Short mmCIF file of C-alpha atoms in Angstrom, two decimals:
data_model
loop_
_atom_site.label_atom_id
_atom_site.label_comp_id
_atom_site.label_asym_id
_atom_site.label_seq_id
_atom_site.Cartn_x
_atom_site.Cartn_y
_atom_site.Cartn_z
CA MET A 1443 25.60 86.96 107.68
CA ARG A 1444 22.58 88.85 105.99
CA ILE A 1445 22.53 92.44 106.20
CA SER A 1446 18.69 93.78 106.46
CA THR A 1447 16.58 96.88 107.62
CA THR A 1448 14.14 97.79 109.44
CA ILE A 1449 12.21 101.05 109.72
CA LEU A 1450 8.75 102.73 111.06
CA LEU A 1451 7.39 103.55 107.66
CA THR A 1452 4.32 106.09 108.43
CA ASP A 1453 2.14 108.05 105.95
CA GLU A 1454 5.15 110.78 106.09
CA THR A 1455 7.79 108.34 104.47
CA ILE A 1456 9.14 106.97 101.96
CA ARG A 1457 6.55 104.22 100.60
CA PRO A 1458 7.15 100.71 101.06
CA ALA A 1459 6.97 99.33 97.64
CA ARG A 1460 9.75 102.27 96.15
CA LEU A 1461 11.27 100.78 99.48
CA ALA A 1462 11.40 97.41 98.96
CA ARG A 1463 12.59 97.80 94.94
CA GLU A 1464 15.64 99.89 96.37
CA LEU A 1465 16.39 97.45 98.72
CA GLU A 1466 17.29 94.16 96.33
CA GLN A 1467 18.09 96.36 93.77
CA ARG A 1468 21.40 97.48 95.99
CA GLY A 1469 21.21 94.21 97.67
CA PHE A 1470 20.11 93.81 100.89
CA GLY A 1471 19.08 91.09 102.85
CA GLY A 1472 15.33 91.89 103.68
CA LEU A 1473 13.00 93.96 105.84
CA TYR A 1474 11.19 94.42 109.31
CA LEU A 1475 8.57 96.58 110.08
CA PRO A 1476 7.21 96.89 113.81
CA GLU A 1477 3.88 97.26 114.47
CA HIS A 1478 1.72 99.70 116.60
CA THR A 1479 -1.87 100.21 116.69
CA HIS A 1480 -2.60 103.52 118.10
CA ILE A 1481 -1.18 105.84 121.01
CA PRO A 1482 -3.46 106.70 123.36
CA VAL A 1483 -2.80 110.41 124.12
CA SER A 1484 -3.07 110.07 127.68
CA ARG A 1485 -0.37 107.75 127.71
CA GLN A 1486 1.61 107.65 130.89
CA THR A 1487 4.39 104.05 130.35
CA PRO A 1488 7.65 106.05 129.49
CA ALA A 1489 9.16 104.61 126.02
CA PRO A 1490 11.65 102.39 126.26
CA MET A 1491 13.64 104.75 123.74
CA GLY A 1492 12.93 107.94 125.48
CA ASP A 1493 10.30 110.64 125.55
CA PRO A 1494 9.34 112.52 124.32
CA LEU A 1495 8.08 109.76 122.09
CA PRO A 1496 9.01 110.42 118.40
CA ARG A 1497 6.86 111.49 116.42
CA PRO A 1498 6.67 108.44 113.74
CA TYR A 1499 5.34 106.44 116.61
CA ALA A 1500 1.93 106.80 116.09
CA ARG A 1501 1.67 107.05 112.40
CA THR A 1502 3.39 103.74 111.79
CA LEU A 1503 1.67 101.73 109.06
CA ASP A 1504 -0.15 98.02 109.21
CA PRO A 1505 3.41 96.15 109.02
CA PHE A 1506 1.29 92.96 106.46
CA VAL A 1507 -0.37 95.84 104.89
CA GLY A 1508 3.22 97.69 103.80
CA LEU A 1509 5.24 93.98 104.01
CA ALA A 1510 2.13 92.36 101.00
CA ALA A 1511 3.22 95.75 99.03
CA ALA A 1512 6.72 94.55 99.30
CA ALA A 1513 6.32 91.21 98.37
CA THR A 1514 4.70 92.35 95.30
CA VAL A 1515 7.45 94.26 93.91
CA THR A 1516 10.66 92.22 94.79
CA GLU A 1517 11.24 88.23 94.64
CA ARG A 1518 14.94 87.67 96.90
CA LEU A 1519 13.74 90.12 99.59
CA ALA A 1520 13.33 88.61 102.66
CA LEU A 1521 10.64 90.18 105.27
CA GLY A 1522 9.82 90.34 108.56
CA THR A 1523 8.05 92.14 111.37
CA SER A 1524 9.62 94.11 114.26
CA ILE A 1525 7.34 93.33 115.87
CA THR A 1526 3.98 92.08 115.44
CA LEU A 1527 2.26 92.65 119.20
CA VAL A 1528 0.08 89.49 119.11
CA ALA A 1529 -1.66 89.48 122.44
CA GLN A 1530 -3.29 92.62 120.19
CA HIS A 1531 -4.95 90.35 117.48
CA ASP A 1532 -7.18 87.79 117.22
CA PRO A 1533 -5.44 84.84 116.13
CA ILE A 1534 -7.11 83.50 113.90
CA VAL A 1535 -7.26 86.36 111.71
CA LEU A 1536 -4.22 86.69 112.43
CA ALA A 1537 -2.59 83.55 111.62
CA LYS A 1538 -4.56 83.88 108.19
CA GLN A 1539 -2.55 86.94 107.26
CA ILE A 1540 0.82 85.49 108.21
CA ALA A 1541 -0.10 82.60 106.03
CA THR A 1542 -1.96 84.47 103.48
CA LEU A 1543 1.99 86.50 103.54
CA ASP A 1544 4.21 83.97 103.73
CA TRP A 1545 2.41 81.98 100.40
CA MET A 1546 2.40 85.44 98.59
CA SER A 1547 5.94 86.18 99.29
CA GLY A 1548 7.09 82.20 98.76
CA GLY A 1549 8.09 81.77 101.95
CA ARG A 1550 9.86 84.94 102.41
CA LEU A 1551 8.22 85.42 105.83
CA THR A 1552 10.72 86.00 109.40
CA LEU A 1553 7.65 86.85 112.26
CA GLY A 1554 8.93 88.61 114.78
CA VAL A 1555 6.83 88.60 117.50
CA GLY A 1556 7.05 90.21 121.25
CA PHE A 1557 4.90 91.68 124.15
CA GLY A 1558 5.11 95.37 123.87
CA TRP A 1559 5.87 98.42 126.28
CA ASN A 1560 2.52 101.00 126.18
CA VAL A 1561 0.48 99.65 128.38
CA GLU A 1562 -2.52 102.11 127.24
CA GLU A 1563 -2.27 100.79 124.03
CA ALA A 1564 -2.52 96.97 125.49
CA ALA A 1565 -5.73 97.86 127.94
CA ASP A 1566 -7.27 99.08 124.89
CA HIS A 1567 -6.94 95.56 123.17
CA GLY A 1568 -8.32 93.96 126.37
CA VAL A 1569 -5.22 92.41 127.04
CA ASP A 1570 -4.14 91.73 130.74
CA TRP A 1571 -0.51 93.56 131.18
CA ARG A 1572 0.70 90.90 133.96
CA ARG A 1573 -0.03 87.88 131.42
CA ARG A 1574 0.43 89.30 128.40
CA ARG A 1575 3.07 86.31 127.34
CA ASP A 1576 1.35 83.76 128.62
CA VAL A 1577 -1.67 85.33 126.12
CA VAL A 1578 1.53 85.62 123.37
CA ARG A 1579 2.71 82.00 123.98
CA ASP A 1580 -0.96 80.37 123.63
CA ARG A 1581 -1.99 82.27 120.57
CA VAL A 1582 1.62 80.70 118.43
CA ALA A 1583 0.39 77.40 119.50
CA LEU A 1584 -3.71 78.07 118.03
CA MET A 1585 -1.89 79.66 114.97
CA ARG A 1586 0.21 76.64 114.93
CA ALA A 1587 -2.91 74.46 114.78
CA LEU A 1588 -4.25 76.11 111.81
CA TRP A 1589 -1.25 76.43 109.75
CA ALA A 1590 -1.22 72.06 110.22
CA ASP A 1591 -1.40 69.95 107.10
CA GLU A 1592 -3.80 68.40 108.82
CA PRO A 1593 -7.62 69.69 110.69
CA VAL A 1594 -6.48 69.80 114.30
CA ALA A 1595 -8.42 71.35 117.48
CA TYR A 1596 -6.40 73.96 119.50
CA ASP A 1597 -8.13 74.43 123.39
CA GLY A 1598 -6.18 76.60 125.03
CA GLU A 1599 -6.36 79.41 128.26
CA PHE A 1600 -6.77 82.75 125.84
CA GLY A 1601 -8.28 80.82 123.38
CA SER A 1602 -9.53 77.57 121.70
CA VAL A 1603 -10.59 76.61 117.93
CA ARG A 1604 -12.16 73.69 116.23
CA ALA A 1605 -10.07 71.33 113.91
CA SER A 1606 -11.07 73.46 110.59
CA LEU A 1607 -9.56 73.80 107.28
CA ALA A 1608 -7.54 76.80 106.51
CA HIS A 1609 -5.75 77.99 103.75
CA PRO A 1610 -3.41 78.70 102.52
CA LYS A 1611 -0.73 77.41 104.63
CA PRO A 1612 2.66 79.39 105.15
CA VAL A 1613 5.42 77.54 103.04
CA ARG A 1614 7.43 75.63 105.91
CA PRO A 1615 5.47 73.46 108.24
CA GLY A 1616 4.81 74.66 110.83
CA GLY A 1617 5.01 78.32 109.91
CA PRO A 1618 7.60 80.78 109.24
CA ARG A 1619 10.59 81.17 110.89
CA LEU A 1620 9.09 82.69 114.54
CA LEU A 1621 11.66 85.21 116.21
CA VAL A 1622 11.21 86.41 120.15
CA GLY A 1623 11.96 90.16 121.11
CA GLY A 1624 12.65 91.49 124.08
CA ALA A 1625 15.22 91.86 126.88
CA ALA A 1626 17.50 89.37 127.69
CA GLY A 1627 16.51 87.46 130.87
CA PRO A 1628 15.35 83.87 131.96
CA THR A 1629 12.03 84.12 131.66
CA LEU A 1630 12.45 86.04 127.89
CA PHE A 1631 14.67 82.98 127.19
CA ALA A 1632 12.53 80.29 128.08
CA HIS A 1633 9.57 81.60 126.22
CA ILE A 1634 12.02 81.35 123.40
CA ALA A 1635 13.65 77.83 124.07
CA ALA A 1636 9.80 76.50 124.29
CA TYR A 1637 8.13 77.79 120.59
CA ALA A 1638 10.50 80.10 119.16
CA ASP A 1639 13.74 79.63 116.30
CA GLY A 1640 15.62 82.65 118.15
CA TRP A 1641 16.11 86.14 119.51
CA LEU A 1642 15.26 89.34 117.61
CA PRO A 1643 16.91 91.56 120.46
CA VAL A 1644 17.24 95.56 119.74
CA GLY A 1645 20.45 96.02 119.32
CA GLY A 1646 23.83 94.47 120.66
CA SER A 1647 24.37 95.93 124.02
CA GLY A 1648 25.35 93.08 126.70
CA LEU A 1649 24.69 90.23 123.99
CA ARG A 1650 28.23 88.56 124.84
CA ASP A 1651 26.99 87.88 128.63
CA ALA A 1652 23.51 86.89 127.10
CA VAL A 1653 23.84 84.76 124.33
CA PRO A 1654 25.70 81.54 126.61
CA ASP A 1655 22.40 81.92 128.84
CA LEU A 1656 19.83 81.69 126.09
CA HIS A 1657 21.88 78.92 124.89
CA ARG A 1658 22.34 76.90 127.85
CA VAL A 1659 18.28 77.48 127.91
CA TRP A 1660 17.89 76.71 124.75
CA ARG A 1661 20.06 73.00 125.41
CA ALA A 1662 18.24 72.81 128.96
CA ALA A 1663 14.56 72.14 127.25
CA GLY A 1664 16.24 69.72 124.46
CA ARG A 1665 16.31 71.82 121.35
CA ARG A 1666 18.52 70.57 118.78
CA GLY A 1667 20.64 73.09 117.50
CA GLU A 1668 21.28 76.66 117.86
CA PRO A 1669 18.94 79.53 118.20
CA ALA A 1670 18.93 81.76 115.84
CA LEU A 1671 20.35 85.36 117.03
CA VAL A 1672 19.26 88.28 114.80
CA PRO A 1673 20.02 92.33 116.75
CA ALA A 1674 17.48 94.94 115.23
CA PHE A 1675 17.92 98.18 115.35
CA VAL A 1676 21.71 98.40 115.17
CA LEU A 1677 23.40 101.86 113.87
CA PRO A 1678 26.08 99.98 111.76
CA SER A 1679 29.61 100.32 112.13
CA PRO A 1680 32.58 98.02 110.65
CA GLY A 1681 33.42 96.59 114.07
CA LYS A 1682 29.48 95.95 115.12
CA LEU A 1683 29.20 94.24 112.83
CA ARG A 1684 32.08 91.85 112.80
CA HIS A 1685 31.61 91.57 116.29
CA TYR A 1686 27.51 90.42 115.66
CA ARG A 1687 29.38 87.66 112.51
CA ASP A 1688 32.52 86.66 114.46
CA GLU A 1689 32.20 86.55 118.01
CA LEU A 1690 28.26 86.02 119.00
CA GLY A 1691 27.33 84.28 115.48
CA ALA A 1692 24.35 85.79 114.83
CA GLU A 1693 22.88 84.78 110.92
CA GLU A 1694 21.45 88.05 110.24
CA VAL A 1695 21.51 92.28 111.54
CA VAL A 1696 18.88 93.88 111.15
CA LEU A 1697 20.11 98.00 110.42
CA GLN A 1698 17.90 100.70 111.59
CA LEU A 1699 16.91 103.11 109.01
CA PRO A 1700 16.05 106.90 109.65
CA SER A 1701 11.90 107.13 109.79
CA GLY A 1702 12.32 110.12 106.95
CA THR A 1703 11.16 111.11 103.42
CA GLU A 1704 12.37 109.28 99.94
CA LEU A 1705 14.93 111.07 99.61
CA GLU A 1706 16.27 111.10 103.12
CA VAL A 1707 16.25 107.30 102.85
CA LEU A 1708 18.03 106.65 100.21
CA ARG A 1709 20.29 108.41 101.22
CA ALA A 1710 21.07 106.27 104.21
CA LEU A 1711 20.21 103.31 101.66
CA ASP A 1712 23.49 104.51 99.70
CA ASP A 1713 25.50 104.96 103.40
CA TYR A 1714 24.58 101.32 104.35
CA SER A 1715 25.44 99.42 101.05
CA ARG A 1716 29.38 100.25 101.92
CA TYR A 1717 28.39 97.03 104.80
CA LEU A 1718 27.29 93.91 102.36
#
C-alpha cells in the first residue's frame, strides 16, 4: 500500500519544492494538494471540519502551480489533487493544465475531483449549487474529449467544445487516474461508477460498510475489476493502516500533514516515516 501525504500548503508554510524533495528522499509515495480559490468573509456555510474555519483554508496555494514545482524537483513522487473543484473551472483551460502537469511529470498525476462544501465560494464562480455534481460530470467528459488521441467534439448540457487540436496529451490514454471525493452514498457511488477510477474518501469512518456498496454499484454499471480506494486526510496509526490495507484493500492512503512551518512539517515527516 502506497503511503502518500496531503497538506494545506500556504504562503506561511513549507514551500512545495522543498516538501517534495523531502518526501521523495524519505520514500513517501506521493503528494496531494487541496484547492480553494478564495473564502468569502460573509461565509454562512458550516465548515465540515468545524468552525471557526482554520486559517490555512483562506491561504492555500494553487494546487497545479504547487504540484508543478514539486514535479520539477522529483522523479518518482506521485502527484495529486485532493481535491480539484472542477465546477469552479473553465473546463477547456483546466484540461490544458491537467494535461500539461501530467506530461511534465511523466504521468505521475492523480486527479482527485470533488463537489465542494462552500456554497459562497462556488456562487462566486457562477455555480448552481443544486447542479454542481452534474456540472462536474459534464466537464470531465468535455476534458476527456480534449485528451482524446484524435480531435473529437463534445456537446454537453453545461459546455461544449469543437473537435480540436489540443496538446500535450496526458500520458495515460483518456487522462490521468481520476478519483472522486465525497461522502458515501448512492449518488456519489453512481458518479464514481460512471466516470472515475475510484474513491477518495476523507478518513476511514464507515468504510467497512460503504466499500461493499460501492463495489455493487460498480459491478451494476458494468465496470470491470474493482474501484480504487484511497482514504485521504488520514491521521495514522499502525492498526488503522493495517485495516485499510488488509481488510479494505486500499491501494494507497494519504496521510495528513500539519499546515505548519518547515520545521513542523519535517518533524511530522520524520514521525510518519515509521509507517513506510
